[in-house]
Coordinates of C-alpha atoms in Angstrom, one line a residue:
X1 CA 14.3 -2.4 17.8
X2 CA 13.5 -2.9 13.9
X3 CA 11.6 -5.3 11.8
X4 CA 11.0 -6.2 8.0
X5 CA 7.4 -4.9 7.6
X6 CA 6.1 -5.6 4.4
X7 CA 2.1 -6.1 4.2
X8 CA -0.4 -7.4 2.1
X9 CA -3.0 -4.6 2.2
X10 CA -5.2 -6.5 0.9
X11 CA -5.7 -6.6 4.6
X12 CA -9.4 -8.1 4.8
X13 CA -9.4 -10.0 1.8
X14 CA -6.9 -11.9 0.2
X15 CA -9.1 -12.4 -3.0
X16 CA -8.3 -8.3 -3.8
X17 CA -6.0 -8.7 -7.2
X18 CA -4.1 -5.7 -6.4
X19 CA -1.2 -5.3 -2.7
X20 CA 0.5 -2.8 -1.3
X21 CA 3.3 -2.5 0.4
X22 CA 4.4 -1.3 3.8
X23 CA 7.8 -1.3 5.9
X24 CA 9.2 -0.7 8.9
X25 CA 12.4 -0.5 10.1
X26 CA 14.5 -3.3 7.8
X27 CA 17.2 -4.9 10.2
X28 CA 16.1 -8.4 10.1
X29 CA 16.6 -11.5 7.6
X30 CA 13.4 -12.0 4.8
X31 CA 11.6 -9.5 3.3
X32 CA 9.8 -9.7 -0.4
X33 CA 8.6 -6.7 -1.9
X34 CA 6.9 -5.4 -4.8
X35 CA 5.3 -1.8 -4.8
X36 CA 2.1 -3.1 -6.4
X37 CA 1.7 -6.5 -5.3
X38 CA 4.0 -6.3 -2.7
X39 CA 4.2 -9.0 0.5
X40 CA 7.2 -9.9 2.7
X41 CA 6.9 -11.3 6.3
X42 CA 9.5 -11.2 9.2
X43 CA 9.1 -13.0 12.5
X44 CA 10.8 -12.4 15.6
X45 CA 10.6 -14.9 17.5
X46 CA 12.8 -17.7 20.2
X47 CA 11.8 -21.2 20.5
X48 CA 10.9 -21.6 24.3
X49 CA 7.5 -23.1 25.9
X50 CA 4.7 -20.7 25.8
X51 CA 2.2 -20.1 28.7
X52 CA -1.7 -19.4 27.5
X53 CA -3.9 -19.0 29.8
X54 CA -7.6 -19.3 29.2
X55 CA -8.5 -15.8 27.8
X56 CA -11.8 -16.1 26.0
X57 CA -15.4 -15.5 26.8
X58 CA -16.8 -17.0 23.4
X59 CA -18.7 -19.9 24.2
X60 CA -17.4 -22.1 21.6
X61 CA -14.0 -21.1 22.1
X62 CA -13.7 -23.6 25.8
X63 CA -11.3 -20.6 26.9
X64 CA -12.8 -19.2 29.8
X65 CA -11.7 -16.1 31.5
X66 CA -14.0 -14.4 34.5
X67 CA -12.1 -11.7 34.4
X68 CA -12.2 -10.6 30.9
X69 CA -13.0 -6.5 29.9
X70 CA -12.9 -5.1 26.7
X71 CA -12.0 -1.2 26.5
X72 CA -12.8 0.1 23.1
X73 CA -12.4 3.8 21.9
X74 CA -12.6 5.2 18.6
X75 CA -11.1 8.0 17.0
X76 CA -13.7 9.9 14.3
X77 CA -10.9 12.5 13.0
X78 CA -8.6 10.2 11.9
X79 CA -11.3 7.0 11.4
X80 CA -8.9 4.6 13.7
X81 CA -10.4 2.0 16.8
X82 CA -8.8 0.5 19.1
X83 CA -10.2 -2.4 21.4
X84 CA -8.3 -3.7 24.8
X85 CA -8.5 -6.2 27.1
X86 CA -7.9 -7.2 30.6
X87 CA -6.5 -11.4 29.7
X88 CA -3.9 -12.0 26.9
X89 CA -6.2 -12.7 24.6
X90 CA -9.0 -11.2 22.8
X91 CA -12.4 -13.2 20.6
X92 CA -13.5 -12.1 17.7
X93 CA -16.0 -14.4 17.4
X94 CA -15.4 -15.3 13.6
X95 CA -12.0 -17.5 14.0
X96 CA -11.6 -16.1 17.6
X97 CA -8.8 -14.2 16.3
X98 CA -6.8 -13.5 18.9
X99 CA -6.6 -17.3 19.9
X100 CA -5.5 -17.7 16.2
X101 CA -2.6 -14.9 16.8
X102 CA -1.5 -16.8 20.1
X103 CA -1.3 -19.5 18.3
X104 CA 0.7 -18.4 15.7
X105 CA 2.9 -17.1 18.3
X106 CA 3.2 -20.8 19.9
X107 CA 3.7 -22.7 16.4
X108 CA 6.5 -19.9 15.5
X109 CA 8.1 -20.2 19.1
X110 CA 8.0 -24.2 18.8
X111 CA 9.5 -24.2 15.6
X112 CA 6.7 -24.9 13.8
X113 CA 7.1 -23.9 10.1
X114 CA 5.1 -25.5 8.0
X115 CA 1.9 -25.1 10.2
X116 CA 2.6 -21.1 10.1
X117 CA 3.2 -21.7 6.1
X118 CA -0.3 -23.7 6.0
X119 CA -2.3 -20.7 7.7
X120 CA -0.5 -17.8 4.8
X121 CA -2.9 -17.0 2.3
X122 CA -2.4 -18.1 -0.9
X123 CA -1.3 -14.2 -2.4
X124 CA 1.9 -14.8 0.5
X125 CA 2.8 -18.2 0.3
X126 CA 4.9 -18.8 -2.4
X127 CA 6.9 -16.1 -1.1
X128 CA 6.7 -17.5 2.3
X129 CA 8.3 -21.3 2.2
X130 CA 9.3 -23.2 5.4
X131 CA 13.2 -22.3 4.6
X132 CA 12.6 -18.4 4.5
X133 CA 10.2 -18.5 8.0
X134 CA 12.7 -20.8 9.8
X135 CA 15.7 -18.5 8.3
X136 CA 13.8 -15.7 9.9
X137 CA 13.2 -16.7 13.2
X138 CA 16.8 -18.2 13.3
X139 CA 18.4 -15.0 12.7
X140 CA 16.1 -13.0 15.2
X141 CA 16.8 -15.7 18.0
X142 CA 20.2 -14.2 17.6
X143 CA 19.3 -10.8 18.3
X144 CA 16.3 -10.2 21.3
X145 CA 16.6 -14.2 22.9
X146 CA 14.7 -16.6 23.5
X147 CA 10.6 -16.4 24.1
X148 CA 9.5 -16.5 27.7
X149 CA 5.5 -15.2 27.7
X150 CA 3.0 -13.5 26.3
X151 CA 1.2 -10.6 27.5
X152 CA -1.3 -8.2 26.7
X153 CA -3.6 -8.5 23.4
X154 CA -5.3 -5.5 21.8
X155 CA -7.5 -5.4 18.2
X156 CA -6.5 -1.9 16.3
X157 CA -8.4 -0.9 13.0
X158 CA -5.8 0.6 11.1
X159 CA -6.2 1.9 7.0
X160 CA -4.8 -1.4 6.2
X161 CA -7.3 -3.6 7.8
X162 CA -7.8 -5.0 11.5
X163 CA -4.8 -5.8 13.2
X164 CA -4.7 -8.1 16.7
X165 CA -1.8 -7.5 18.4
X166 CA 0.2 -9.4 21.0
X167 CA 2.6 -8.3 23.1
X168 CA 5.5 -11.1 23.7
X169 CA 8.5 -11.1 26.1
X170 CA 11.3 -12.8 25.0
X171 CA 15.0 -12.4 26.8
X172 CA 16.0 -9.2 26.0
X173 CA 13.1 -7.1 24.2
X174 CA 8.9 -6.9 24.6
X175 CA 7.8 -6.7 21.0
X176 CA 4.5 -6.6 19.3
X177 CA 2.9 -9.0 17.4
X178 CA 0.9 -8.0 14.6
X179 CA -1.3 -10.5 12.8
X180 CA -4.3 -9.5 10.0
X181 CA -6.3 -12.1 8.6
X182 CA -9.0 -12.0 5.7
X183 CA -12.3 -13.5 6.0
X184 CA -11.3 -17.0 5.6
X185 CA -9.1 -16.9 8.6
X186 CA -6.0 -17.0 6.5
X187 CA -2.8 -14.9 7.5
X188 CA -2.2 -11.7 5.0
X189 CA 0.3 -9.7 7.1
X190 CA 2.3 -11.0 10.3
X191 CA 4.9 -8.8 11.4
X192 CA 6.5 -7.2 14.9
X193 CA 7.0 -3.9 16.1
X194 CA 8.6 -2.0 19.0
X195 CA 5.9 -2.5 21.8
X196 CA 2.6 -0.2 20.6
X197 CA 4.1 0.6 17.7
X198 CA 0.7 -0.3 15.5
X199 CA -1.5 1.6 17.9
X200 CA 0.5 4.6 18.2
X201 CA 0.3 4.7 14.0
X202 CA -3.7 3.9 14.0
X203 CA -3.8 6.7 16.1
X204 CA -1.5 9.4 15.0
X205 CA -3.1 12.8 14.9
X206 CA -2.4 14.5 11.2
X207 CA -0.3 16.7 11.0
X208 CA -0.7 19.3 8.1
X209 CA 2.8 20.0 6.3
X210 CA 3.8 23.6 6.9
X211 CA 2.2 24.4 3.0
X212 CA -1.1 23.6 3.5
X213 CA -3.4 26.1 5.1
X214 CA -6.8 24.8 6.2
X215 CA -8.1 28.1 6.3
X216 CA -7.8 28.5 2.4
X217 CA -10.2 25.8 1.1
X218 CA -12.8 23.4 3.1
X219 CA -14.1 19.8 1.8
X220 CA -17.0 18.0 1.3
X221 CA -17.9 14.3 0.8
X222 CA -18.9 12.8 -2.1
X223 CA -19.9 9.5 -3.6
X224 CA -17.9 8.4 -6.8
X225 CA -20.2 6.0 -9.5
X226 CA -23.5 4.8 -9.5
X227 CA -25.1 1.5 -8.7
X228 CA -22.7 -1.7 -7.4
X229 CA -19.8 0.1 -6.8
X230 CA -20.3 3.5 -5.3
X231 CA -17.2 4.8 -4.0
X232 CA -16.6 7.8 -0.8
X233 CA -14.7 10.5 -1.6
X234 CA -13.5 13.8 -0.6
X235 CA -13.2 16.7 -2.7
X236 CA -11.3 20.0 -1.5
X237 CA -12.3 22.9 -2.5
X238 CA -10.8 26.6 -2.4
X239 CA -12.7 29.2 -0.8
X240 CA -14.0 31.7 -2.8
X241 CA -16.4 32.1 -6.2
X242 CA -14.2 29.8 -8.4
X243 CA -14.5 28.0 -11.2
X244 CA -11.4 26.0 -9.7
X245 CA -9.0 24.0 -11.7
X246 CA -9.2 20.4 -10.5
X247 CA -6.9 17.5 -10.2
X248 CA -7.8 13.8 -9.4
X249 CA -5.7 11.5 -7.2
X250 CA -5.2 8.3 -9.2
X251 CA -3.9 5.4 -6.1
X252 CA -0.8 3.2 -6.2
X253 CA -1.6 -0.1 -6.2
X254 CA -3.8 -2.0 -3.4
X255 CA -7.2 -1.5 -2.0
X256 CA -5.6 2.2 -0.9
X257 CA -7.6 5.0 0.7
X258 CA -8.1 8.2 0.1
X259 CA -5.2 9.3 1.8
X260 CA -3.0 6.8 0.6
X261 CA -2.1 6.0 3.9
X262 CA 1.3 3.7 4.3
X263 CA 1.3 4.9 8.7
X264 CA 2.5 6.8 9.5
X265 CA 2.5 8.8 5.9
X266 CA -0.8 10.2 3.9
X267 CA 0.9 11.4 0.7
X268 CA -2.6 12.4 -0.7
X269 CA -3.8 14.4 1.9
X270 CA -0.3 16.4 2.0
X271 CA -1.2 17.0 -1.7
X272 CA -4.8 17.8 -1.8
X273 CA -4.1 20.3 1.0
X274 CA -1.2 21.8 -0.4
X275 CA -2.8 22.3 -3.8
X276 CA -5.7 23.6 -2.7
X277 CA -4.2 26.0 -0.6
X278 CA -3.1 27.2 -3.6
X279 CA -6.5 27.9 -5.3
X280 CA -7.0 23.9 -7.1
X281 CA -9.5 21.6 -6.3
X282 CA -8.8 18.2 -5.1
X283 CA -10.6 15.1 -5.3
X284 CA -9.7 11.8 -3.8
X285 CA -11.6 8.8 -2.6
X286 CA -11.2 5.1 -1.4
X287 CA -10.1 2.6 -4.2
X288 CA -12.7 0.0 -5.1
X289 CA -10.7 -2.8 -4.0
X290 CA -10.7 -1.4 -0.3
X291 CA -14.3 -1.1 0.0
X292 CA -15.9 -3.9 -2.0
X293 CA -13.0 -6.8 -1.4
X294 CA -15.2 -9.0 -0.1
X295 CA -17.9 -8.4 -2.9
X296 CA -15.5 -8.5 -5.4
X297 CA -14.4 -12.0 -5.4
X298 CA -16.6 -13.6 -7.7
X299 CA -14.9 -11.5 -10.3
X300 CA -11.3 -12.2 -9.0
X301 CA -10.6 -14.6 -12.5
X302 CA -12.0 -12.0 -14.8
X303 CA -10.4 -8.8 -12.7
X304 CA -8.4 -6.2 -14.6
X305 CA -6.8 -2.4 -13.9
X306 CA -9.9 -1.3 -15.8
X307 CA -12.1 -3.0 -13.2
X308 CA -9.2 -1.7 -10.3
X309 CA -8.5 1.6 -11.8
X310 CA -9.7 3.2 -15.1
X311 CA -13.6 2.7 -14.9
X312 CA -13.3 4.4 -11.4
X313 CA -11.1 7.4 -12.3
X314 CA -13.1 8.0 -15.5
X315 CA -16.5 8.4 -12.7
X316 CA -14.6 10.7 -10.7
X317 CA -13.3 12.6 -13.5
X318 CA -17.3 13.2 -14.5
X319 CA -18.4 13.9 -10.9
X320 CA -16.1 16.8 -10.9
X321 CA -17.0 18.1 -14.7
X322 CA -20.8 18.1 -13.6
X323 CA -19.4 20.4 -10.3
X324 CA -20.7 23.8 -10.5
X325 CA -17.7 25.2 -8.7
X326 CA -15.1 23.1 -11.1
X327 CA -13.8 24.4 -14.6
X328 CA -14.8 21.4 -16.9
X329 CA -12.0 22.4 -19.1
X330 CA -9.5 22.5 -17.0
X331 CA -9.6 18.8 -15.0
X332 CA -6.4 17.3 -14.3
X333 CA -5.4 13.2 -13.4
X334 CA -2.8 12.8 -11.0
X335 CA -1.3 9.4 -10.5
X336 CA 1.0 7.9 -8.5
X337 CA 3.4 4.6 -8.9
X338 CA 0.2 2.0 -10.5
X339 CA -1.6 5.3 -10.7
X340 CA 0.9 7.2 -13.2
X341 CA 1.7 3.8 -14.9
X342 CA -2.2 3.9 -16.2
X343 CA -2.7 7.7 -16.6
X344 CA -2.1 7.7 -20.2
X345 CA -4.7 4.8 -20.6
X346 CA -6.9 7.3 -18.5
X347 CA -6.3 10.2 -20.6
X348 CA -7.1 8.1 -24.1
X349 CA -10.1 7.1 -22.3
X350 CA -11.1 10.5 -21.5
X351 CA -9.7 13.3 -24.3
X352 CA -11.0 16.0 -22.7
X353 CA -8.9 15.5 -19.5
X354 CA -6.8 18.7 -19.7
X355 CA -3.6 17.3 -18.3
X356 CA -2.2 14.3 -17.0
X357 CA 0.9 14.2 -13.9
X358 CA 2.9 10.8 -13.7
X359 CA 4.1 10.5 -10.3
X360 CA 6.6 7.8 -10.1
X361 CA 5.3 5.8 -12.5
X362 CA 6.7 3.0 -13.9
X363 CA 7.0 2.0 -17.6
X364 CA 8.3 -1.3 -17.5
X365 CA 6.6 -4.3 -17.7
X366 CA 4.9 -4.8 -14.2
X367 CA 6.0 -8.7 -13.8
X368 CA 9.7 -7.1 -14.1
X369 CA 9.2 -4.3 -11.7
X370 CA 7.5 -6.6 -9.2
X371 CA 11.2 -9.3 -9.6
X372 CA 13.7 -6.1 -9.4
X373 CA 11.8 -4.7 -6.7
X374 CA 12.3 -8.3 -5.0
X375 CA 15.5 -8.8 -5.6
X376 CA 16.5 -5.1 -4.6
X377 CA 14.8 -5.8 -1.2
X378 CA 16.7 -9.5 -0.3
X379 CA 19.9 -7.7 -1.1
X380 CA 19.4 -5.4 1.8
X381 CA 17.9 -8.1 4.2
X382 CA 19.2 -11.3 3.1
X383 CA 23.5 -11.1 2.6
X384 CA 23.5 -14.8 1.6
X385 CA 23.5 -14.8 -2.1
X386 CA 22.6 -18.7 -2.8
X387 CA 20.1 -17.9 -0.1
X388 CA 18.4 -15.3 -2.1
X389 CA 18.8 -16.9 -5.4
X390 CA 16.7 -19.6 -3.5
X391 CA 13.8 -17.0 -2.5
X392 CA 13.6 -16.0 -5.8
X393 CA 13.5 -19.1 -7.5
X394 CA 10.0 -19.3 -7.9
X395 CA 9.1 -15.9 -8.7
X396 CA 11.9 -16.0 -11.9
X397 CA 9.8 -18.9 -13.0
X398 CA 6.2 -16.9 -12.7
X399 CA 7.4 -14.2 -14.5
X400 CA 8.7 -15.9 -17.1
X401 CA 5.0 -17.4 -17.2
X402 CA 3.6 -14.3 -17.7
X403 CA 5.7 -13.4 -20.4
X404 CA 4.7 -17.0 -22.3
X405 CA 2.1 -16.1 -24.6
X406 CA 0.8 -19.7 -25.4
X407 CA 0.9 -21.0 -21.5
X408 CA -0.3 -17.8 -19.7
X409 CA -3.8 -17.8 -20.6
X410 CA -4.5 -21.4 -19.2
X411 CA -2.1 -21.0 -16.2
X412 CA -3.0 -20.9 -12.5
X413 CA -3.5 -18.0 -10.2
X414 CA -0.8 -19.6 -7.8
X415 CA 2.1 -19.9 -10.7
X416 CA 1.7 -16.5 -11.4
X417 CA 3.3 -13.4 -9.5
X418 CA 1.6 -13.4 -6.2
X419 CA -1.3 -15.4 -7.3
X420 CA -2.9 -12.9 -9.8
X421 CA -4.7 -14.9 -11.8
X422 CA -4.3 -14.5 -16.0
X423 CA -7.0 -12.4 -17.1
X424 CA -5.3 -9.7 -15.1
X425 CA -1.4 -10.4 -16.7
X426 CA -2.8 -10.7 -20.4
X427 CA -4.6 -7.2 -19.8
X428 CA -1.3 -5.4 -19.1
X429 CA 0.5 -7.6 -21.8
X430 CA -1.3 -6.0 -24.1
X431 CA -0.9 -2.3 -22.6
X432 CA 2.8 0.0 -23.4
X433 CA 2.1 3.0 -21.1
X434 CA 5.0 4.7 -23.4
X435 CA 2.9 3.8 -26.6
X436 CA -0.1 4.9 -25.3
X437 CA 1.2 8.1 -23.9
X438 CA 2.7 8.8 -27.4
X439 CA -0.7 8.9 -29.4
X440 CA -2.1 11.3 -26.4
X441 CA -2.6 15.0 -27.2
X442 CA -2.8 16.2 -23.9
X443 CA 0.5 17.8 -21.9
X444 CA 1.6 15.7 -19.3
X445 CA 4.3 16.3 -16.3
X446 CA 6.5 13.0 -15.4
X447 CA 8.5 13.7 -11.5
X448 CA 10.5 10.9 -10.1
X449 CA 12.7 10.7 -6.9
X450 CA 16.1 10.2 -7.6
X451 CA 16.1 8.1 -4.3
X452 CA 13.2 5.7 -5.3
X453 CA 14.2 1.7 -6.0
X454 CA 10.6 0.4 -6.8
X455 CA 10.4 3.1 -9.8
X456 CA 13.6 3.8 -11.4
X457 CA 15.3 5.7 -13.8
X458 CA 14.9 3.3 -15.9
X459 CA 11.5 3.8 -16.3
X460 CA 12.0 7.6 -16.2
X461 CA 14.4 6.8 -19.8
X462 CA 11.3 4.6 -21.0
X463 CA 9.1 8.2 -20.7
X464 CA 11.8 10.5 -21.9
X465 CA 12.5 8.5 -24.9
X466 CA 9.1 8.3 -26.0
X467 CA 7.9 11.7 -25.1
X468 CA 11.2 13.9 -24.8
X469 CA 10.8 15.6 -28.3
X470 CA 7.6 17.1 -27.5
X471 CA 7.6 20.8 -26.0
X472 CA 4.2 20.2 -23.9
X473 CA 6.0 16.8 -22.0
X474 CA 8.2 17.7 -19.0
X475 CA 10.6 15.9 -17.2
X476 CA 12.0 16.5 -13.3
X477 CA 14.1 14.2 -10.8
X478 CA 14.5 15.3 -7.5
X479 CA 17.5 14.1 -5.5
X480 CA 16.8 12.6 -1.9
X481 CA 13.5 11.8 -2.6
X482 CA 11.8 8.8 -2.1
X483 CA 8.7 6.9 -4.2
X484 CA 6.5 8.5 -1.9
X485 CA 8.2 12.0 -2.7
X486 CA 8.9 12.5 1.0
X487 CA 12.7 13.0 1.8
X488 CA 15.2 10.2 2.7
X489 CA 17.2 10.7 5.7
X490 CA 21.0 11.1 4.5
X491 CA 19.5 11.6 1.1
X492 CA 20.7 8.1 -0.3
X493 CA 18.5 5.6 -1.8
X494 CA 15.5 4.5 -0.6
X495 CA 14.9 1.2 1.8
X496 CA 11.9 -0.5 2.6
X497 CA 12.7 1.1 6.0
X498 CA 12.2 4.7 4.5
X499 CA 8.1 4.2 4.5
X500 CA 7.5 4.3 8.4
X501 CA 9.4 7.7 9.1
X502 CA 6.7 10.1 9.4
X503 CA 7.5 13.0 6.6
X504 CA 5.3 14.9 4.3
X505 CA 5.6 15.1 0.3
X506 CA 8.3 18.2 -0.7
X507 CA 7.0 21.3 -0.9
X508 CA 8.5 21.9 -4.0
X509 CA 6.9 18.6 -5.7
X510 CA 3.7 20.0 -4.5
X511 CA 4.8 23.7 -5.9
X512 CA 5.8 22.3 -9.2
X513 CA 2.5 20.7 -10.2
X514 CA 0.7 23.4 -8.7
X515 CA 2.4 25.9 -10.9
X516 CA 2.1 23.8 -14.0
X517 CA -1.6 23.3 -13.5
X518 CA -1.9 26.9 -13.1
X519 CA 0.1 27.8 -16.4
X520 CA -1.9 25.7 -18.2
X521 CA -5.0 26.9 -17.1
X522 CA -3.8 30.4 -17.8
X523 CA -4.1 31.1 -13.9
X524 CA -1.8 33.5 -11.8
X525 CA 1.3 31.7 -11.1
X526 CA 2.6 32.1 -7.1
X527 CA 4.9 35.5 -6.6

């Protein structure tokens, strides 16, 4: 059983500027995706009459339930919770969420489109229109039946934000419900998965790729900036005497951790480990927009990649400089998809970064990358083509917005691409990664998947025509791999499906920019 699972990860907040994207296994009818401000919703779901009993304990919730428990257990390792109960259903006190899920459930099951379409956040719904949620649940009537009850309700903190979870039996299939709302009570990712499904993700036990050797380096935490927006990190360190080469992990887009987790996946973990198994210090740490969402929206209108990004990168670049066991001369940016697409504005920032590594990042215009990575997506989910000229009417006419000079500056959050308002669009207007990267003195490695469809190689000809003359600039595409640089089963291109296969980044991506770090730093190169 299978499901279009593209999220919002701006999981607790829907005021964060910046999304990313997950999926799970594509086999049903709507999805809508874009790597860096990606969201796409599919419901499973029958029309039948729903039976829910009382389940809450809250007071003010008039849903009373005796025999309500709550099981909770937490998981320090891999910093997941889970909470359980006894009754389908589960408050939250704020909202009383899970009354909020089940009803979700009930509207969905009734038929009840535009109530579901009132409750999406503003980032999702122009995406989202009655049509595309009643197209949705059409075509998965087809395949599990008809709705008959629901039944057990859990809460499950995952990377991405709190989930609340309801299991549903319809005719032929039990399937999960998965529902995350921000702190207005508004919807930012509904999806469904094979029964525990979520849980079994949240909970997932790393798994260190068969390159990375714990025994060769141990980490410590750290605290990135000063004052308002102090960030945790972690930095991995080699054992022995250094000084250590270092490389920063620069995020994708969306309030990411340090791990850029997309479940059950931590690309950045594979990589710090593997690289510093090889004698080169790694720091990562949780992007701004993850921890301070909340605290952030006051500045949502005036919100750019320097406030996202740079001004972030550019404190952990100095944290690792003033490191006693870190060769200030030899620091190193690594980013990946949003990440790479900003490292040459990083590296004019900074001069006296020593190198900068582009993974997957794109060079196009974002608005474009956002529409093809859209329209990529439907073509895989949605085999009606009128249909899908209808989902993306409306995004056609936002990015044509941002691309009007005289209209974008006084136009709306919600006519622009996912509801970004214009101070963010008229930032990146004005930046030309390729430009940038051309005035830059420092070398810089560009790798791209040959399987990725949110990064192209079309943005890999952008780079190699503005940088391909010059001996310290080196290009490599690797076939079957995806934009996460894991490998694609049959080796094809990627789908949104390709995310949730548990895989680690290639050893040899991680062996490449290890070695180029190294012959750059003048360092022993592997035998």
């Amino acid at each position: 059983m299978g499901s279009i699972h593209v999220h919002s990860s701006a999981a607790s907040s829907n005021e964060s500027n910046t999304f990313r994207f997950i999926v799970t296994n594509m086999v049903y009818h709507l999805s809508a995706c874009a790597e860096h401000k990606s969201i796409s919703l599919v419901m499973l779901f029958a029309r039948a009459p729903l039976r829910i009993p009382p389940f809450c304990q809250h007071s003010s919730c008039g849903m009373l339930n005796e025999d309500f428990s709550l099981r909770f257990s937490w998981s320090a390792q891999e910093r997941t919770a889970k909470a359980t109960t006894n009754a389908p259903g589960f408050c939250h006190q704020k909202g009383c969420m899970m009354d909020t899920a089940q009803q979700i459930v009930t509207q969905l099951a009734h038929g009840d489109f535009a109530a579901v379409e009132q409750r999406l956040a503003d980032l999702i719904k122009p995406l989202l229109p009655v049509e595309a949620l009643r197209a949705s649940w059409q075509g998965i009537e087809q395949q599990v039946g008809a709705f008959q009850e629901l039944g057990k309700t859990s809460v499950v903190q995952t990377p991405q934000g709190l989930v609340q979870i309801v299991t549903c039996v319809f005719e032929r299939a039990s399937l999960d419900v998965n529902v995350t709302l921000n702190d207005a009570g508004e919807i930012v990712a509904l999806t469904i998965t094979p029964v525990g499904t979520v849980e079994q993700q949240a909970n997932a036990t790393y798994e260190p790729p068969p390159y990375a050797h714990p025994e060769r380096f141990h980490e410590q935490e750290v605290q990135i900036g000063h004052g308002t927006w102090v960030l945790p990190g972690t930095v991995s360190i080699p054992q022995g005497n250094g000084p250590f080469s270092a490389v920063l992990l620069v995020h994708g887009s969306g309030p990411q951790d340090r791990d850029e987790t997309i479940p059950p996946n931590k690309p950045f973990r594979d990589l710090a480990w593997g690289l510093a198994s090889q004698g080169i210090a790694v720091l990562r740490y949780e992007k701004r927009t993850k921890v301070y969402a909340a605290s952030m929206r006051s500045e949502r209108d005036i919100l750019t990649v320097k406030e996202e990004v740079i001004d972030d990168a550019l404190e952990a670049v100095a944290l690792l400089r003033d490191r006693p066991e870190i060769d200030a001369q030899q620091i190193f940016v690594l980013g990946h998809s949003l990440g790479g697409y900003l490292a040459p504005r990083i590296g004019a920032a900074d001069p006296q970064i020593r190198g900068l590594i582009i993974l997957a990042g794109f060079a196009r215009p974002f608005e474009d990358v956002i529409l093809d990575q859209m329209t990529y997506v439907l073509s895989l989910s949605v085999p009606d083509p009128v249909v899908r000229q209808q989902q993306l009417a409306v995004l056609k006419q936002q990015v044509k917005l941002v691309k009007d000079p005289k209209r974008l500056p006084t136009a709306a959050a919600s006519d622009l691409p996912l509801n970004v308002p214009a101070a963010y669009w008229l930032d990146l207007n004005a930046y030309h990664p390729e430009k940038v990267a051309q005035t830059l003195k420092q070398p810089m490695l560009f790798l791209l998947g040959e399987g990725d469809y949110q990064v192209t190689r079309e943005d890999f000809q952008i780079w190699q025509d503005a940088l391909g003359g010059r001996s310290d600039v080196q290009f490599i595409m690797y076939p079957g791999l995806s934009h996460l640089f894991m490998p694609i089963e049959g080796g094809q291109k990627a789908t949104p499906a390709t995310y949730t296969v548990a895989g680690h980044v290639a050893e040899e991506v991680v062996n490449e920019i290890g070695s180029w770090i190294k012959r750059l730093s003048n360092l022993p190169l592997p035998q």
